[in-house]
Tab-separated table of C-alpha atoms in Angstrom:
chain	number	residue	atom	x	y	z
W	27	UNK	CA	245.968	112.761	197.689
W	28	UNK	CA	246.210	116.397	197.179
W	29	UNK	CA	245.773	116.095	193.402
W	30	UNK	CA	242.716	114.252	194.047
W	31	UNK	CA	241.100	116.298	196.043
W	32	UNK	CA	241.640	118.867	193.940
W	33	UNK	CA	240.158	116.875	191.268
W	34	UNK	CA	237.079	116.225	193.225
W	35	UNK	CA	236.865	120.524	193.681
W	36	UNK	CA	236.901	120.666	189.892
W	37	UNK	CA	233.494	118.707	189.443
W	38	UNK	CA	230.784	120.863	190.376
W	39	UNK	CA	228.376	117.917	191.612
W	40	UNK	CA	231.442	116.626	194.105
W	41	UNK	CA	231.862	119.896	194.873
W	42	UNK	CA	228.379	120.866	196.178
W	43	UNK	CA	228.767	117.816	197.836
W	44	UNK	CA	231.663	118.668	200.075
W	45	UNK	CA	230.414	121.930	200.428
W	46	UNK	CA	226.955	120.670	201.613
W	47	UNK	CA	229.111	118.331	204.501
W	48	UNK	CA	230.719	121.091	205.347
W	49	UNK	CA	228.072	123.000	205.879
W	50	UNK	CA	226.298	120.571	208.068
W	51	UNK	CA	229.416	119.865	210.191
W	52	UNK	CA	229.496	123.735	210.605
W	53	UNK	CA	225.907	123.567	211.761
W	54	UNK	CA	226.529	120.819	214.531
W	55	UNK	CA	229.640	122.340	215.729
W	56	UNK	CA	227.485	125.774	216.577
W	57	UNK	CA	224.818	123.913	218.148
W	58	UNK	CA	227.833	122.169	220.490
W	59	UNK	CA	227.927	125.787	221.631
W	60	UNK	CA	224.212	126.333	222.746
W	61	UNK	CA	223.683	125.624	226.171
W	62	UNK	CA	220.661	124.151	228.012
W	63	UNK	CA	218.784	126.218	230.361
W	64	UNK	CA	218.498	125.731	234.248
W	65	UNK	CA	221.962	124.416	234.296
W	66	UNK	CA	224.342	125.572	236.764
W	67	UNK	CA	227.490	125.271	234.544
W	68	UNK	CA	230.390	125.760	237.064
W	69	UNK	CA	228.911	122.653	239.002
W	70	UNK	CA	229.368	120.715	235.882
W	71	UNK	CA	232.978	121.520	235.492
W	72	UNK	CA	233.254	121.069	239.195
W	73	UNK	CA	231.836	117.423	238.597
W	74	UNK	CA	234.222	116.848	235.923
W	75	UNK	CA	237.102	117.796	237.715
W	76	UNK	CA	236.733	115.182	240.596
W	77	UNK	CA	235.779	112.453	237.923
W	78	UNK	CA	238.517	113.470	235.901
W	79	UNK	CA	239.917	110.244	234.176
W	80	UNK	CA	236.610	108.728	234.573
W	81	UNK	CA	233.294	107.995	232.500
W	82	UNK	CA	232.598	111.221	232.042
W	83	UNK	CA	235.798	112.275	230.492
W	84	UNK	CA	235.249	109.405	228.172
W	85	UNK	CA	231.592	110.556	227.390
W	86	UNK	CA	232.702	114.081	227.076
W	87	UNK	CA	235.686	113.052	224.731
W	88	UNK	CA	233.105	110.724	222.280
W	89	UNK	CA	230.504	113.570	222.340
W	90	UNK	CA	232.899	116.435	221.299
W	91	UNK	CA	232.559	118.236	224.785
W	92	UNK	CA	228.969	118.997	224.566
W	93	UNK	CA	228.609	116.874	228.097
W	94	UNK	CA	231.069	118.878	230.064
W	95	UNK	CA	229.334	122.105	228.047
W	96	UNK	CA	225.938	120.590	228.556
W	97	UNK	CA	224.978	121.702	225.240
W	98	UNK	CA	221.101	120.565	223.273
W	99	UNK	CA	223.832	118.355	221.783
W	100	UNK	CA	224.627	116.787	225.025
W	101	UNK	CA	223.077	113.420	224.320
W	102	UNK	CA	225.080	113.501	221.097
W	103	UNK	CA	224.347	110.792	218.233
W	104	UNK	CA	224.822	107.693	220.262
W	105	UNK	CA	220.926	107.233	221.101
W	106	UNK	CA	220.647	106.285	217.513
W	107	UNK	CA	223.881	104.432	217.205
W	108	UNK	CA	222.159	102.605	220.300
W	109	UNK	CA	218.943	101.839	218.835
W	110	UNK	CA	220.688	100.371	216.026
W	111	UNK	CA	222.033	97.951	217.188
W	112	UNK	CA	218.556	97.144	219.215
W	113	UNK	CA	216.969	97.103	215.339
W	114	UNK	CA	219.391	95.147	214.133
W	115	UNK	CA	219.537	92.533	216.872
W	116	UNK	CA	215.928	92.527	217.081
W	117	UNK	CA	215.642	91.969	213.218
W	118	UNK	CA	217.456	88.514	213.740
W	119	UNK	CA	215.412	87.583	216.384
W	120	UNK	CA	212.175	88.443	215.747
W	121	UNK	CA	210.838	87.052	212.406
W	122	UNK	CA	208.591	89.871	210.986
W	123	UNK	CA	211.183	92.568	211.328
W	124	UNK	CA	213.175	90.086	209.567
W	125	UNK	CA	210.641	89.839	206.635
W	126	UNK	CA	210.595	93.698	206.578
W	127	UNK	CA	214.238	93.620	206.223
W	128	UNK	CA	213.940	91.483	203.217
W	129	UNK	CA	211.324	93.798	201.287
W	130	UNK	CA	214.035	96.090	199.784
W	131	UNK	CA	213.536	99.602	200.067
W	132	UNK	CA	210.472	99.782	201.108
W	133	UNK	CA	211.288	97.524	204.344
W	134	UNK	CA	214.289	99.577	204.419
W	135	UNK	CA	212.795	102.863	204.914
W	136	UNK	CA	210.122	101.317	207.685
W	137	UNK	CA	213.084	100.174	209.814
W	138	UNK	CA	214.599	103.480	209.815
W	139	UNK	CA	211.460	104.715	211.262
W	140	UNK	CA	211.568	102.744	213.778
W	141	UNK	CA	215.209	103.149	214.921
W	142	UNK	CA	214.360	107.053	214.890
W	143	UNK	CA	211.633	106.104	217.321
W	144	UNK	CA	213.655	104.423	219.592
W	145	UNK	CA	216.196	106.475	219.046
W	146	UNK	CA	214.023	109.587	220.410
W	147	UNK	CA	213.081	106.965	222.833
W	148	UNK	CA	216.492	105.979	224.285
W	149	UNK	CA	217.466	109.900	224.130
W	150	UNK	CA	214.770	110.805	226.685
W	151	UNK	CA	215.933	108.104	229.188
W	152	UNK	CA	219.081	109.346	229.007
W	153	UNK	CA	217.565	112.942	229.040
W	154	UNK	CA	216.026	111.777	232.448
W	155	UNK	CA	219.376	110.853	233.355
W	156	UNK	CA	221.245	113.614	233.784
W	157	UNK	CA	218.600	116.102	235.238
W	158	UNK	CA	217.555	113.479	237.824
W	159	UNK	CA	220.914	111.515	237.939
W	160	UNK	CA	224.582	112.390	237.050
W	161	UNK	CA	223.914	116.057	237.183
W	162	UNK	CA	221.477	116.805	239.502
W	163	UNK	CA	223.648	119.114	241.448
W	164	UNK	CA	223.498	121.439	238.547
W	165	UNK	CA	219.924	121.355	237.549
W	166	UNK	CA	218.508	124.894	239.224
W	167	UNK	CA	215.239	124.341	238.265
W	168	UNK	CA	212.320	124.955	240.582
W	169	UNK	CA	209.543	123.247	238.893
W	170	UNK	CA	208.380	120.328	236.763
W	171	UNK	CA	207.973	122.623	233.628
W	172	UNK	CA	211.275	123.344	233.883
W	173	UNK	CA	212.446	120.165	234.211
W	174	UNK	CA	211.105	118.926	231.039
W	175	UNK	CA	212.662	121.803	229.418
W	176	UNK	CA	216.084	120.308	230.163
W	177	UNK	CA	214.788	116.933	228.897
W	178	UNK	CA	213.355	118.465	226.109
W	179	UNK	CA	215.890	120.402	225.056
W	180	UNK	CA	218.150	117.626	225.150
W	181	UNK	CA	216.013	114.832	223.484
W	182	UNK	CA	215.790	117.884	220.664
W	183	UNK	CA	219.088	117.949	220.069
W	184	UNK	CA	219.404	114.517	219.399
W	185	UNK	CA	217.036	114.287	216.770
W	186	UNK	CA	218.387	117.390	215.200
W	187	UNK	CA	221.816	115.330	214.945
W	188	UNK	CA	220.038	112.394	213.196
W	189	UNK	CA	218.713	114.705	210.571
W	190	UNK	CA	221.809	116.404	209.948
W	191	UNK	CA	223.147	112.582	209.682
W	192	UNK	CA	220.426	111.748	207.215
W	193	UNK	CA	221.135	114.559	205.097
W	194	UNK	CA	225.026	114.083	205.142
W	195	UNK	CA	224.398	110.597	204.049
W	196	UNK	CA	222.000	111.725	201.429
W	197	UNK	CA	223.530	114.463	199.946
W	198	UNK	CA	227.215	114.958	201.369
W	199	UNK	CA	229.848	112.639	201.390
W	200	UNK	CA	230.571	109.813	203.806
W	201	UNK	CA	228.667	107.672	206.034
W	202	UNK	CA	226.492	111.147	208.299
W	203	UNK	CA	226.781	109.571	211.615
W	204	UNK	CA	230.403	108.762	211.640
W	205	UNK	CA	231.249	112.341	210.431
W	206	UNK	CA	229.130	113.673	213.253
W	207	UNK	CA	231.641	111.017	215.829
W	208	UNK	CA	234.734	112.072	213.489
W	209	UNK	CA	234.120	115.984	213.927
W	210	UNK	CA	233.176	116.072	217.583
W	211	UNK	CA	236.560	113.710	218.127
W	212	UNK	CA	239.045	115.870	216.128
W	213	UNK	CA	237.315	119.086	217.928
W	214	UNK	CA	238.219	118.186	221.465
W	215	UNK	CA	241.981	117.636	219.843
W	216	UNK	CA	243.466	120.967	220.039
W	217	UNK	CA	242.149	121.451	223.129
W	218	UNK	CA	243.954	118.079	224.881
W	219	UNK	CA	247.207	119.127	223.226
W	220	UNK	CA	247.082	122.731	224.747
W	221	UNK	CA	245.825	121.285	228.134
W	222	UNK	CA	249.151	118.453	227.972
W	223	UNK	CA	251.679	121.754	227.013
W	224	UNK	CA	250.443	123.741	229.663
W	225	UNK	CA	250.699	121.210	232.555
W	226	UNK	CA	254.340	120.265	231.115
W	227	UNK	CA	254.956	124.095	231.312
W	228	UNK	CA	253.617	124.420	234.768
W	229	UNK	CA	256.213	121.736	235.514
W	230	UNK	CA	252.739	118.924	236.340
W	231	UNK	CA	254.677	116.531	233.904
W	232	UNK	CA	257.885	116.020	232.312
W	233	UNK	CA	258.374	116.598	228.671
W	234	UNK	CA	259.686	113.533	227.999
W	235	UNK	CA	256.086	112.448	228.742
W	236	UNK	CA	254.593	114.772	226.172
W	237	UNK	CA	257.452	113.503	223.453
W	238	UNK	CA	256.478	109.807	224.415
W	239	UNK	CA	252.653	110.409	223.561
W	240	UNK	CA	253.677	112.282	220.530
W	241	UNK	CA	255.227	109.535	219.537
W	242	UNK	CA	253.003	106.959	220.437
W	243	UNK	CA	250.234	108.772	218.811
W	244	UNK	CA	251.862	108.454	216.006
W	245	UNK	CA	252.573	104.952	216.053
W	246	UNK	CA	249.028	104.302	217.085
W	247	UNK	CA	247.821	105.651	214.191
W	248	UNK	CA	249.975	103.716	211.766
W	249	UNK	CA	248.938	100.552	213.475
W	250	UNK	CA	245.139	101.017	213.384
W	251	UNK	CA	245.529	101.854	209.826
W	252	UNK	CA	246.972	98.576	209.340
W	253	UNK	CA	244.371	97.072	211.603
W	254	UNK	CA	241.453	98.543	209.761
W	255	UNK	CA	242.626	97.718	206.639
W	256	UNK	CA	244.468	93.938	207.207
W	257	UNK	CA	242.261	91.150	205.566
W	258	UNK	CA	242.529	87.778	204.492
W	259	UNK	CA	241.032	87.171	200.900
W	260	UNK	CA	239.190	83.435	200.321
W	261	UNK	CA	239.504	82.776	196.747
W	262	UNK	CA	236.038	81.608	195.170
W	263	UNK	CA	235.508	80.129	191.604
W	264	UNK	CA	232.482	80.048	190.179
W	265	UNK	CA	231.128	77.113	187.339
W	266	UNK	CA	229.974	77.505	183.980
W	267	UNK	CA	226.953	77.058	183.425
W	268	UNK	CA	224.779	78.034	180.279
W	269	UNK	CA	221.358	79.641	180.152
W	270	UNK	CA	219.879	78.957	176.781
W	271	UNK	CA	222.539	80.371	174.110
W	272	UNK	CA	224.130	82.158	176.716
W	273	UNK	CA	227.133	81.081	179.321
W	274	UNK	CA	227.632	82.183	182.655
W	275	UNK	CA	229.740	81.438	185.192
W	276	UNK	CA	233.708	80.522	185.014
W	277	UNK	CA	235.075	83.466	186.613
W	278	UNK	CA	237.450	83.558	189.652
W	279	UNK	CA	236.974	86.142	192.757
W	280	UNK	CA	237.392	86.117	196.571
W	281	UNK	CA	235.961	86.376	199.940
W	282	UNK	CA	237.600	89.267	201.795
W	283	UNK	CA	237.114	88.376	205.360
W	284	UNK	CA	238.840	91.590	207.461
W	285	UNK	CA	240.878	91.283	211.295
W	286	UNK	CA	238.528	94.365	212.582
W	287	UNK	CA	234.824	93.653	210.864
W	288	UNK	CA	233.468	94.207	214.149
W	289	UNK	CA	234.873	97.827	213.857
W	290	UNK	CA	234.443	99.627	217.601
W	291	UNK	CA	231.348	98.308	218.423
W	292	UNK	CA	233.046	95.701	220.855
W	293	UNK	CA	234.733	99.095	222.681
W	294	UNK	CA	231.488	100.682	222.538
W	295	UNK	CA	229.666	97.512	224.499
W	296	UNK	CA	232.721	96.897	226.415
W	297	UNK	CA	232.750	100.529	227.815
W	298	UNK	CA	229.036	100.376	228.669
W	299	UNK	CA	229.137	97.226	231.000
W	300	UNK	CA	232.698	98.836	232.470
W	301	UNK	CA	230.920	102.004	233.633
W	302	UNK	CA	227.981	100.822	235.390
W	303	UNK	CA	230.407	101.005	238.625
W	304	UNK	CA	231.373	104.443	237.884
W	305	UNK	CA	227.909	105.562	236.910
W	306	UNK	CA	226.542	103.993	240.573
W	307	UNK	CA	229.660	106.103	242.545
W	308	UNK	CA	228.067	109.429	240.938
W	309	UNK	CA	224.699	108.739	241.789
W	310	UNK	CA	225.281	107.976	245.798
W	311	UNK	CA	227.314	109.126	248.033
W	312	UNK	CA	231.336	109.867	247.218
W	313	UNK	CA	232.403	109.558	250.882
W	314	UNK	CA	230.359	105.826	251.455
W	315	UNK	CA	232.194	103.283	252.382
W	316	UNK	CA	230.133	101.025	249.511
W	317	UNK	CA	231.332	103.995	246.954
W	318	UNK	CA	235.052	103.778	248.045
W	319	UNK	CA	235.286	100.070	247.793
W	320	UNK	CA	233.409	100.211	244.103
W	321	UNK	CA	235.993	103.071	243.273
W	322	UNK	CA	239.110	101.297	244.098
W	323	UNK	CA	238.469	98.025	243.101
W	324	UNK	CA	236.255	98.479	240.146
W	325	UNK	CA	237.226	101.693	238.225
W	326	UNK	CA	240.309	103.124	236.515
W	327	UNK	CA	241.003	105.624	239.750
W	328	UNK	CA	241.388	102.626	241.723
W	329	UNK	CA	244.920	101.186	242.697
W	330	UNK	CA	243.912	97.716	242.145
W	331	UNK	CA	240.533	98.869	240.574
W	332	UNK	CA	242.789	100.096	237.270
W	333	UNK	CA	244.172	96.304	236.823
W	334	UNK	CA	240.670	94.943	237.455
W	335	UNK	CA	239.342	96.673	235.771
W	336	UNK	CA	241.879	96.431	232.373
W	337	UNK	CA	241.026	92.656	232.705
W	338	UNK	CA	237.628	92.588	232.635
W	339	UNK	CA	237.929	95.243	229.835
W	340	UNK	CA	239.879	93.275	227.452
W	341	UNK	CA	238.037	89.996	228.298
W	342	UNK	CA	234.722	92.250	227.260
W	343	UNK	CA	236.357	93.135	224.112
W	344	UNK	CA	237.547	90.138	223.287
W	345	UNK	CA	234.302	88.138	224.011
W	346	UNK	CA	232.112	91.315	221.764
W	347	UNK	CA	234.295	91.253	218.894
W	348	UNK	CA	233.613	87.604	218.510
W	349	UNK	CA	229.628	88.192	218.834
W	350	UNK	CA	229.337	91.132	216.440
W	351	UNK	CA	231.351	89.257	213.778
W	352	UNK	CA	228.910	86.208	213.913
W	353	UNK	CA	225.921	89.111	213.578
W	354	UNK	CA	227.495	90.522	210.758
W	355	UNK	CA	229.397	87.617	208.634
W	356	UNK	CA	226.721	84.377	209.256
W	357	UNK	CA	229.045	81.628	207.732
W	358	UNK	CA	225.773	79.494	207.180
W	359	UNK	CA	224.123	81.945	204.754
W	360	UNK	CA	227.138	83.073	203.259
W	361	UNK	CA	227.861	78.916	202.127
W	362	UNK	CA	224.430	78.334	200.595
W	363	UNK	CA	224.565	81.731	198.643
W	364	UNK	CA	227.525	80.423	197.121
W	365	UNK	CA	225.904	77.303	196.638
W	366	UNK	CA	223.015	78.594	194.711
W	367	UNK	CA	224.975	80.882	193.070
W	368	UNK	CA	227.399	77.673	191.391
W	369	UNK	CA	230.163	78.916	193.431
W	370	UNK	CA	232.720	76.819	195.649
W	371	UNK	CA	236.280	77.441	197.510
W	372	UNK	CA	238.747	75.667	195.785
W	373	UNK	CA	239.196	72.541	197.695
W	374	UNK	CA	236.529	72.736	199.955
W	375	UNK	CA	233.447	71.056	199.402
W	376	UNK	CA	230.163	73.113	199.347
W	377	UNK	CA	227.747	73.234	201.726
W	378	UNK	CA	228.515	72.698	205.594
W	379	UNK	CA	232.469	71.970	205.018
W	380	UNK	CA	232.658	75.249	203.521
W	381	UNK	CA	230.911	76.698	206.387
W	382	UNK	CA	232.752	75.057	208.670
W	383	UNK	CA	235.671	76.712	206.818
W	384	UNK	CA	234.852	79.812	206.979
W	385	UNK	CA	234.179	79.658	210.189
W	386	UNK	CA	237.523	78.161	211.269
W	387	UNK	CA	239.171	80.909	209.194
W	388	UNK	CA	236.966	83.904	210.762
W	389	UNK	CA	237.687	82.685	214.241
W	390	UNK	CA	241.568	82.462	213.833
W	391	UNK	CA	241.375	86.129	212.202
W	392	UNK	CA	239.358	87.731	214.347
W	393	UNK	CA	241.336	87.104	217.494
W	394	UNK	CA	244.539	88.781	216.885
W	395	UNK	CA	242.115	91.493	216.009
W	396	UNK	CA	240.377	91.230	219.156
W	397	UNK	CA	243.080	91.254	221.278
W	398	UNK	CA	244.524	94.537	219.339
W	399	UNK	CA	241.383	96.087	219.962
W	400	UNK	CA	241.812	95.539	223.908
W	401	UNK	CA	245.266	96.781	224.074
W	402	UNK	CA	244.188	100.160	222.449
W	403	UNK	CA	241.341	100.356	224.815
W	404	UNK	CA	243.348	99.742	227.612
W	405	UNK	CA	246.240	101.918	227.078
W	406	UNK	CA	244.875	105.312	227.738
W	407	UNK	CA	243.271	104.631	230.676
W	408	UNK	CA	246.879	102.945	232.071
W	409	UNK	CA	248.674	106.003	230.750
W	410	UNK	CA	246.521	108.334	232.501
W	411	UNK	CA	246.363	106.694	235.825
W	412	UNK	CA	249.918	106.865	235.860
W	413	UNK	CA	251.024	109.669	233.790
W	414	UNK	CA	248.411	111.922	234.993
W	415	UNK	CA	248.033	113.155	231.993
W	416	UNK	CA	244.850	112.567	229.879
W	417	UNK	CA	245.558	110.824	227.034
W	418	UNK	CA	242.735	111.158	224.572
W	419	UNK	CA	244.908	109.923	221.184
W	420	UNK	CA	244.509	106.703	221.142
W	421	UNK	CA	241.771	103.433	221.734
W	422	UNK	CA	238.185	104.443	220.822
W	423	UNK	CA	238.967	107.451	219.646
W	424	UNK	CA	241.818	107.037	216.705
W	425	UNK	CA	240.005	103.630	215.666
W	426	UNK	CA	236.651	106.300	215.257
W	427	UNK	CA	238.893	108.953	213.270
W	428	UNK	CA	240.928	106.410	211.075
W	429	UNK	CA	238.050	104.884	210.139
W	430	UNK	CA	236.031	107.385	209.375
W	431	UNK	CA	238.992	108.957	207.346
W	432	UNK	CA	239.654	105.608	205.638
W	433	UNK	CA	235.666	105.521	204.586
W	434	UNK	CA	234.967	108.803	203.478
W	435	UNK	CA	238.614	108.620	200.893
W	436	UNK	CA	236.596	105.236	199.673
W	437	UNK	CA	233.547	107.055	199.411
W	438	UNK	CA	235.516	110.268	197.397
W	439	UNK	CA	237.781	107.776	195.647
W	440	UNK	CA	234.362	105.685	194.196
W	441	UNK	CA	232.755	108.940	192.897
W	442	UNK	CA	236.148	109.725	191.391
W	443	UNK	CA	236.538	106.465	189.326
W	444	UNK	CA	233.139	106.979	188.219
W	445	UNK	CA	234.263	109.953	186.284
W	446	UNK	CA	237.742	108.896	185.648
W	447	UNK	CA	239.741	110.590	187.983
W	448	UNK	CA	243.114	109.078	189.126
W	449	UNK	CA	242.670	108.735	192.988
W	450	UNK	CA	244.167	107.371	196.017
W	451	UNK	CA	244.233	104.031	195.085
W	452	UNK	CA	246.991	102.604	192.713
């Protein structure tokens, strides 16, 4: 891996490349640092503290501290991620944005306009949010203009993350959105392992604690590798047929049909419904006797609200994973394109048994996947409620970083082979 990387520095187009990502991560990792104005920041970390193991944490973790900083970055990329998904469920439902999608690039590039719209859109509500919600105990504004200052400042930021997406994408390496994830992520790292050192030090919790997460980090790691990358490959064979002088046709490939296709969007979802309760504590009263019942019966600082809510989180997981894998592989379309195409499965019929077929075959795969996915949601909120330590390596996050890492070697490995270059792959 080294020897290919250092390959890639030789080539002077690769090379402006990485330099270019770089550059841009540089860029959003400065602007994590510039705070919004008419924020009381101590009232923040106050806030934080009392949550601690809580939504927020989560949010801060995903947006690479800029929430607990309150940064212009404090929105982070996940408006857009958001609006998305909207698009992209919208687009099967609604039959001109499915026409658009069908008009190649120029459909393309419309589409993207409108998820920036909505994505400036969905970054003012939650802009709205936290001056007039979650944080309003830190807002020391005195005025309306001053208000929309913070929301401005805010929705700003998030549109200055899509760009610097955009651009990745366009001129970097790698997918630009999941770098942005993958470099906020890894940047709160260093900071969780001092944090876990210093409370074993102060004698908070025992070593062997610290040795176990190590460990388990470690082993996490190997198994969402394996997770990411496990697939079960349909063989297809396609007929001859002949085209005036010419044959086509005859030649064998398959269907590679992977355990996580949904990728984290299920935790993403999941997460979402799960911290409506928490959300609904923050804005009302702590010390109500509605906010103690939601609190212990319905979020992870509960007693019996950590089981519940475990439960309900892997049932959520389970049920997403199955709907974003019929969004993204339609069994349907994907038989009659092989039908047109002269292709079959060997010893399935074409048509609706192969569909059925496919079907059968996603629906067996996908659920040891599913139920993977739940455990390594699950797990750091269970080790934290009863470690008391904040465990931040595992579930959403290593699923994020692995995959991210696993893309962007593709993405190297591809503009390698183009150029011969021995790579990662063997």
């Amino acid at each position: 891996m080294i020897q290919t990387f250092r390959d890639a520095w030789k080539i002077p187009e690769i090379r402006r490349k990485l330099l270019f990502t770089l550059l841009m991560l540089v860029v959003y990792r400065l602007g994590s640092h510039i705070p919004v104005p008419f924020m009381n920041n101590e009232a923040i970390q106050q806030l934080f503290q009392s949550q601690q193991g809580g939504i927020l944490s989560f949010m801060d973790l995903m947006s690479g501290g800029n929430v607990s900083s309150f940064s212009i970055f404090a929105a982070n990329i996940y408006p857009y991620i958001t609006a998305s998904i909207v698009i992209q469920l919208l687009t099967i439902a609604i039959p001109s944005l499915e026409a658009l999608s069908k008009e190649g690039e120029v459909g393309r590039k419309k589409i993207a306009k409108y998820t920036r719209y909505l994505a400036v859109a969905l970054a003012a509500v939650q802009a709205i949010g936290y001056t007039f919600g979650i944080f309003r105990m830190a807002v020391t504004t005195t005025n309306m203009f001053q208000n929309l200052v913070i929301i401005l400042s805010v929705v700003a930021g998030t549109a200055l993350l899509v760009w610097i997406g955009e651009q990745i994408t366009e001129k970097g390496i790698g997918n630009g959105i999941s770098l942005i994830i993958f470099a906020g992520i890894v940047a709160r790292f260093p900071r969780d392992i001092y944090a876990s050192i210093l409370k074993a030090a102060a004698g908070q919790v025992s070593w062997a604690w610290v040795v176990v997460f190590l460990v388990l980090a470690v082993a996490i790691v190997f198994f969402v590798v394996a997770l990411n990358e496990g697939q079960r490959r349909i063989p297809v064979q396609y007929a001859k047929r002949v085209v005036g002088r010419k044959m086509y046709g005859g030649q064998s490939t398959h269907i590679p049909i992977k355990v996580l296709m949904s990728g984290v969007m299920p935790i993403i979802f999941a997460q979402t419904i799960m911290s409506i309760p928490s959300i609904i504590v923050m804005m009302s009263d702590p010390n109500s006797g509605a906010a103690k019942f939601i609190t212990n019966w319905f979020t992870p600082q509960g007693d019996v609200g950590i089981v519940i809510y475990s439960i309900l989180m892997m049932i959520l997981i389970v049920f997403f994973t199955y709907f974003y894998t019929a969004i993204q592989f339609n069994t349907v379309e994907y038989s009659k394109n092989l039908q047109q195409n002269g292709g079959f499965i060997p010893g399935i019929r074409a048509g609706r048994s192969t569909s059925d077929y496919l079907n059968r075959t996603v629906n067996r795969l996908v659920f040891p996947g599913a139920i993977a996915l739940a455990f390594l949601a699950i797990i750091p909120e269970v080790l934290t409620k009863f470690t008391g330590m904040h465990f931040s390596f595992g579930g959403t996050s290593l699923i994020i970083v692995v995959g991210v890492i696993l893309e962007t070697a593709r993405v190297l490995e591809q503009q390698l082979l183009m150029r011969h270059y021995k790579g990662f792959l063997k």
